[in-house]
């Protein structure tokens, strides 16, 4: 937060020319603080005021050594973080996902790249395009893999003390002692129930979306054909990204080249001769790989302090997994279908004709591959934020005042963890909630 003080020039000030701008900026020094370091404490403002983008102009009487007179300075407080924010747009089944970069910009960049590389010798391909592993990202791949395992193990324990409800007819969930009253169910026979949910117990797959992808033995090899769709194993998409990033898992072997490939065409290449190289020695992993806990070893936290510590660790694992996967996706390409949630970790998508989205008959079941973003690889399951778990339940008439957050963040918040800054706007923690419907009707 930046606070700028402006002194209104009504006469001649020492150090300020009369012909200068009508406002002069005064820089506060640490040893000569003429105002309170926290200007909101004496004015009765809560710390949440720092999250608004409203501009305040207050007159504070303070004695500043500019001349022998006392000046009244207006205080201007500005901050760029929004007070509340809407969730990302949810596209209907008939809508195609937009490209992360518009097609026009991609074509323009391609023309510029061809123009700049004209009459220049071809440069060797960098990893991982040449078949090699980016060695600097191998520790990050192990970190993302362990963060995912730690996240799953901690969520198993937290879900024993934090209630998570799931609808028996649709895929919506709610974190809280009881389900929400909103009529948003779109499952079978929803019209007979007037859109109301029927809440039941939930499992870990309701919180973390089980998104799988095909495991590639050679990421530069031939594309998976339609008749090979059942013979190739499928693994979680984040795990496949970590494997291609350098994680060694014995159950899912992958080809590791020690020499770059030799390009003989635009889409053709041959492997370099590695016979003269010595046999590779097994290298120990940078960090040991974690494993998921069996059901018999999952125990709830024994105390309030342990629950808060577990929630903080879970939230940290969630952020580490997302941040690390985003860095890996910059070099290891991930493709997503523009019509369905299918993802493929590799330079090009597979040829399996298993897309059942809108108008898949016109495409013969083939996927419309495009570049994926982080939410395509790790889709967050958004739930309604409960302002007070021990307070009154959510009211249907006050729906516009409630915020939303990913299910993992909401579980950790109800367990006692501090909400990260990037989720406070969508959770609407700075918005006051009316106590009754009559009070809400008076809100402008």
Coordinates of C-alpha atoms in Angstrom, one line a residue, residues 117-415:
X117 CA 14.8 -16.5 -39.3
X118 CA 15.0 -16.1 -43.0
X119 CA 18.5 -16.7 -44.5
X120 CA 19.8 -17.7 -41.1
X121 CA 21.3 -21.1 -40.1
X122 CA 19.0 -23.3 -38.2
X123 CA 19.6 -23.3 -34.5
X124 CA 19.7 -26.6 -32.5
X125 CA 16.5 -27.4 -30.7
X126 CA 16.6 -26.8 -26.9
X127 CA 15.3 -29.3 -24.5
X128 CA 12.8 -30.8 -24.2
X129 CA 12.1 -30.4 -27.9
X130 CA 15.3 -32.3 -28.7
X131 CA 14.2 -35.3 -26.6
X132 CA 16.3 -34.4 -23.6
X133 CA 15.1 -33.6 -20.1
X134 CA 15.5 -30.1 -18.7
X135 CA 17.8 -30.9 -15.9
X136 CA 17.1 -27.7 -14.0
X137 CA 13.4 -28.6 -13.7
X138 CA 14.0 -32.2 -12.4
X139 CA 14.0 -31.1 -8.7
X140 CA 10.8 -29.1 -9.4
X141 CA 9.1 -32.1 -10.9
X142 CA 9.9 -34.1 -7.7
X143 CA 8.6 -31.3 -5.6
X144 CA 5.3 -31.2 -7.5
X145 CA 4.9 -34.9 -7.2
X146 CA 5.5 -34.9 -3.5
X147 CA 3.2 -31.9 -3.0
X148 CA 0.3 -33.8 -4.7
X149 CA 0.8 -36.8 -2.4
X150 CA 1.1 -34.7 0.7
X151 CA -2.1 -32.8 -0.4
X152 CA -4.1 -36.0 -0.7
X153 CA -2.9 -37.5 2.6
X154 CA -3.6 -34.3 4.5
X155 CA -7.1 -33.9 2.9
X156 CA -8.0 -37.4 4.0
X157 CA -7.3 -36.4 7.6
X158 CA -8.9 -33.0 7.4
X159 CA -12.1 -34.4 5.9
X160 CA -12.6 -36.4 9.2
X161 CA -13.0 -33.2 11.2
X162 CA -14.4 -30.8 8.5
X163 CA -17.7 -31.8 7.0
X164 CA -17.9 -32.0 3.2
X165 CA -21.3 -32.7 1.7
X166 CA -21.8 -34.0 -1.9
X167 CA -25.0 -34.0 -3.9
X168 CA -26.3 -37.5 -4.8
X169 CA -27.5 -36.3 -8.2
X170 CA -24.9 -33.8 -9.5
X171 CA -21.2 -33.1 -9.0
X172 CA -21.7 -30.1 -6.7
X173 CA -20.2 -30.2 -3.1
X174 CA -20.4 -27.9 -0.1
X175 CA -18.0 -27.5 2.8
X176 CA -19.9 -27.0 6.0
X177 CA -21.9 -28.8 8.7
X178 CA -24.9 -29.0 6.3
X179 CA -25.5 -28.3 2.7
X180 CA -26.5 -25.0 1.2
X181 CA -30.2 -24.2 0.3
X182 CA -29.5 -22.9 -3.2
X183 CA -31.6 -24.4 -6.1
X184 CA -28.7 -25.2 -8.4
X185 CA -28.9 -28.9 -9.0
X186 CA -28.9 -30.0 -12.7
X187 CA -28.9 -33.7 -12.2
X188 CA -31.6 -36.3 -13.2
X189 CA -35.1 -35.4 -12.0
X190 CA -33.9 -32.0 -10.9
X191 CA -37.2 -30.4 -12.0
X192 CA -39.2 -32.7 -9.6
X193 CA -37.0 -31.6 -6.7
X194 CA -37.2 -28.0 -7.9
X195 CA -33.5 -27.8 -8.2
X196 CA -32.8 -28.7 -4.6
X197 CA -29.8 -30.9 -3.7
X198 CA -29.8 -34.1 -1.8
X199 CA -26.7 -34.0 0.3
X200 CA -24.7 -37.2 1.1
X201 CA -21.2 -38.0 2.3
X202 CA -18.3 -37.2 0.0
X203 CA -14.9 -38.7 -0.9
X204 CA -11.6 -37.3 -1.8
X205 CA -12.4 -37.5 -5.5
X206 CA -15.2 -35.0 -5.0
X207 CA -12.6 -32.4 -3.7
X208 CA -9.8 -33.1 -6.2
X209 CA -11.0 -33.8 -9.7
X210 CA -9.6 -37.1 -10.9
X211 CA -8.3 -36.0 -14.3
X212 CA -6.2 -38.6 -16.1
X213 CA -4.1 -38.7 -19.2
X214 CA -2.3 -41.3 -21.3
X215 CA 1.2 -42.3 -20.2
X216 CA 3.7 -41.9 -23.0
X217 CA 6.8 -44.1 -23.1
X218 CA 8.3 -41.7 -25.6
X219 CA 6.9 -38.2 -25.6
X220 CA 8.3 -37.6 -29.1
X221 CA 7.0 -40.9 -30.5
X222 CA 4.1 -41.5 -32.8
X223 CA 0.6 -40.3 -31.7
X224 CA -1.7 -42.8 -30.0
X225 CA -4.1 -44.3 -32.4
X226 CA -7.8 -45.0 -31.8
X227 CA -7.2 -48.8 -31.6
X228 CA -4.5 -48.3 -28.9
X229 CA -6.8 -46.4 -26.5
X230 CA -7.2 -49.4 -24.2
X231 CA -3.7 -50.8 -24.3
X232 CA -1.9 -47.7 -23.0
X233 CA -2.2 -47.0 -19.3
X234 CA -3.7 -43.8 -18.0
X235 CA -2.3 -41.9 -15.0
X236 CA -3.2 -38.7 -13.2
X237 CA -2.4 -35.8 -15.5
X238 CA -0.2 -34.1 -12.9
X239 CA 1.8 -37.3 -12.4
X240 CA 2.3 -37.7 -16.2
X241 CA 3.6 -34.1 -16.3
X242 CA 6.1 -34.9 -13.5
X243 CA 7.2 -38.1 -15.2
X244 CA 8.0 -36.2 -18.4
X245 CA 9.7 -33.6 -16.2
X246 CA 12.2 -36.2 -14.9
X247 CA 10.5 -38.1 -12.1
X248 CA 11.4 -41.8 -12.2
X249 CA 8.6 -44.2 -11.3
X250 CA 9.3 -47.9 -11.9
X251 CA 5.6 -48.7 -12.6
X252 CA 5.6 -46.2 -15.5
X253 CA 8.9 -46.4 -17.4
X254 CA 9.7 -43.8 -20.0
X255 CA 12.5 -43.3 -22.5
X256 CA 15.4 -41.1 -21.4
X257 CA 17.7 -40.0 -24.3
X258 CA 21.2 -39.0 -23.6
X259 CA 21.8 -37.4 -27.0
X260 CA 19.6 -34.9 -28.8
X261 CA 17.5 -36.2 -31.7
X262 CA 18.5 -35.6 -35.4
X263 CA 15.8 -33.9 -37.4
X264 CA 15.4 -35.1 -41.0
X265 CA 12.1 -33.3 -41.7
X266 CA 9.5 -31.1 -40.2
X267 CA 7.8 -34.1 -38.3
X268 CA 10.5 -36.8 -38.8
X269 CA 13.6 -37.5 -36.8
X270 CA 16.0 -40.3 -35.8
X271 CA 17.7 -41.0 -32.5
X272 CA 21.4 -40.3 -32.2
X273 CA 23.8 -43.2 -31.8
X274 CA 24.4 -43.8 -28.1
X275 CA 26.4 -47.0 -28.4
X276 CA 29.7 -45.4 -27.7
X277 CA 28.4 -43.9 -24.5
X278 CA 29.0 -45.9 -21.3
X279 CA 26.1 -47.7 -19.6
X280 CA 24.1 -45.2 -17.5
X281 CA 24.5 -45.7 -13.8
X282 CA 21.3 -45.5 -11.6
X283 CA 21.1 -42.1 -10.0
X284 CA 19.3 -41.7 -6.7
X285 CA 16.4 -39.3 -6.8
X286 CA 17.0 -35.7 -5.5
X287 CA 14.3 -36.3 -2.8
X288 CA 12.6 -39.5 -1.8
X289 CA 9.1 -40.1 -3.3
X290 CA 6.2 -40.0 -0.9
X291 CA 3.3 -42.6 -1.1
X292 CA -0.3 -42.3 -0.3
X293 CA -1.4 -43.5 3.1
X294 CA -3.6 -46.6 3.4
X295 CA -7.1 -46.2 4.7
X296 CA -6.2 -47.9 8.0
X297 CA -3.5 -45.3 8.8
X298 CA -5.6 -42.2 8.2
X299 CA -6.3 -40.6 11.6
X300 CA -7.9 -37.2 12.4
X301 CA -5.9 -34.5 14.1
X302 CA -5.9 -34.9 17.9
X303 CA -5.9 -31.3 18.9
X304 CA -6.9 -27.8 17.7
X305 CA -3.3 -26.8 17.2
X306 CA -2.6 -29.9 15.1
X307 CA -5.6 -29.2 13.0
X308 CA -4.5 -25.7 12.3
X309 CA -1.0 -26.8 11.5
X310 CA -2.3 -29.5 9.2
X311 CA -4.5 -27.0 7.4
X312 CA -1.6 -24.7 6.8
X313 CA 0.5 -27.5 5.5
X314 CA -2.3 -28.6 3.2
X315 CA -2.8 -25.1 1.8
X316 CA 1.0 -24.8 1.2
X317 CA 1.0 -28.2 -0.7
X318 CA -1.9 -27.0 -2.8
X319 CA 0.0 -23.8 -3.7
X320 CA 3.3 -25.6 -4.4
X321 CA 1.6 -28.1 -6.7
X322 CA -0.2 -25.4 -8.7
X323 CA 2.8 -23.1 -8.9
X324 CA 5.2 -25.9 -9.8
X325 CA 2.9 -27.3 -12.5
X326 CA 2.5 -23.9 -14.0
X327 CA 6.3 -23.7 -14.4
X328 CA 6.6 -27.1 -15.9
X329 CA 3.8 -26.3 -18.4
X330 CA 6.0 -23.5 -19.9
X331 CA 8.4 -26.1 -21.4
X332 CA 6.5 -29.4 -21.3
X333 CA 3.4 -28.7 -23.5
X334 CA 0.0 -29.8 -22.3
X335 CA -3.0 -30.0 -24.7
X336 CA -6.7 -29.9 -23.8
X337 CA -9.8 -30.5 -25.9
X338 CA -11.7 -27.4 -26.6
X339 CA -15.0 -29.2 -26.2
X340 CA -14.5 -31.7 -23.3
X341 CA -12.2 -31.9 -20.2
X342 CA -9.8 -34.4 -21.9
X343 CA -6.1 -33.4 -21.5
X344 CA -3.0 -34.8 -23.0
X345 CA 0.6 -34.2 -21.8
X346 CA 2.7 -34.0 -24.9
X347 CA 3.5 -31.9 -27.9
X348 CA 0.5 -33.1 -29.9
X349 CA -2.8 -34.7 -28.8
X350 CA -3.7 -38.3 -29.3
X351 CA -6.0 -39.7 -32.0
X352 CA -8.4 -41.6 -29.8
X353 CA -11.9 -40.8 -31.0
X354 CA -13.6 -40.7 -27.5
X355 CA -14.9 -37.1 -27.4
X356 CA -18.6 -37.1 -26.5
X357 CA -19.1 -33.4 -26.3
X358 CA -21.4 -31.1 -28.3
X359 CA -21.6 -32.1 -32.0
X360 CA -18.9 -34.8 -31.7
X361 CA -20.6 -36.6 -34.6
X362 CA -19.4 -33.9 -37.0
X363 CA -15.8 -34.5 -35.8
X364 CA -16.2 -38.3 -35.7
X365 CA -15.4 -38.2 -32.0
X366 CA -12.0 -36.6 -32.5
X367 CA -10.8 -34.0 -30.0
X368 CA -10.2 -30.3 -30.8
X369 CA -6.8 -29.9 -29.3
X370 CA -5.5 -26.6 -28.1
X371 CA -3.0 -25.3 -25.6
X372 CA -4.0 -25.9 -22.0
X373 CA -3.9 -23.5 -19.0
X374 CA -3.4 -24.4 -15.4
X375 CA -7.1 -24.7 -14.6
X376 CA -7.4 -27.3 -17.4
X377 CA -4.7 -29.5 -15.8
X378 CA -5.7 -28.9 -12.1
X379 CA -9.3 -27.8 -12.2
X380 CA -10.4 -26.2 -8.9
X381 CA -13.8 -27.3 -7.6
X382 CA -15.4 -24.1 -6.4
X383 CA -17.7 -24.1 -3.4
X384 CA -19.6 -21.5 -1.5
X385 CA -17.7 -19.8 1.3
X386 CA -19.3 -20.1 4.7
X387 CA -18.6 -16.8 6.7
X388 CA -19.3 -18.4 10.1
X389 CA -19.4 -22.1 10.5
X390 CA -20.9 -21.9 14.0
X391 CA -23.3 -19.1 12.9
X392 CA -26.6 -19.3 11.1
X393 CA -26.8 -21.3 7.8
X394 CA -26.6 -19.7 4.4
X395 CA -29.8 -18.0 3.3
X396 CA -31.2 -18.3 -0.2
X397 CA -32.1 -14.7 -0.5
X398 CA -28.6 -13.5 0.4
X399 CA -26.9 -15.5 -2.3
X400 CA -25.4 -12.5 -4.1
X401 CA -23.5 -11.5 -0.9
X402 CA -21.7 -14.9 -0.5
X403 CA -18.3 -15.6 -2.1
X404 CA -16.8 -18.8 -3.5
X405 CA -13.4 -20.5 -3.3
X406 CA -11.7 -23.8 -4.3
X407 CA -12.8 -26.7 -2.1
X408 CA -9.3 -27.2 -0.8
X409 CA -9.0 -23.6 0.3
X410 CA -12.4 -23.6 1.9
X411 CA -11.6 -26.8 3.9
X412 CA -8.3 -25.3 5.1
X413 CA -10.0 -22.0 6.0
X414 CA -12.6 -23.8 8.1
X415 CA -9.9 -25.8 9.8

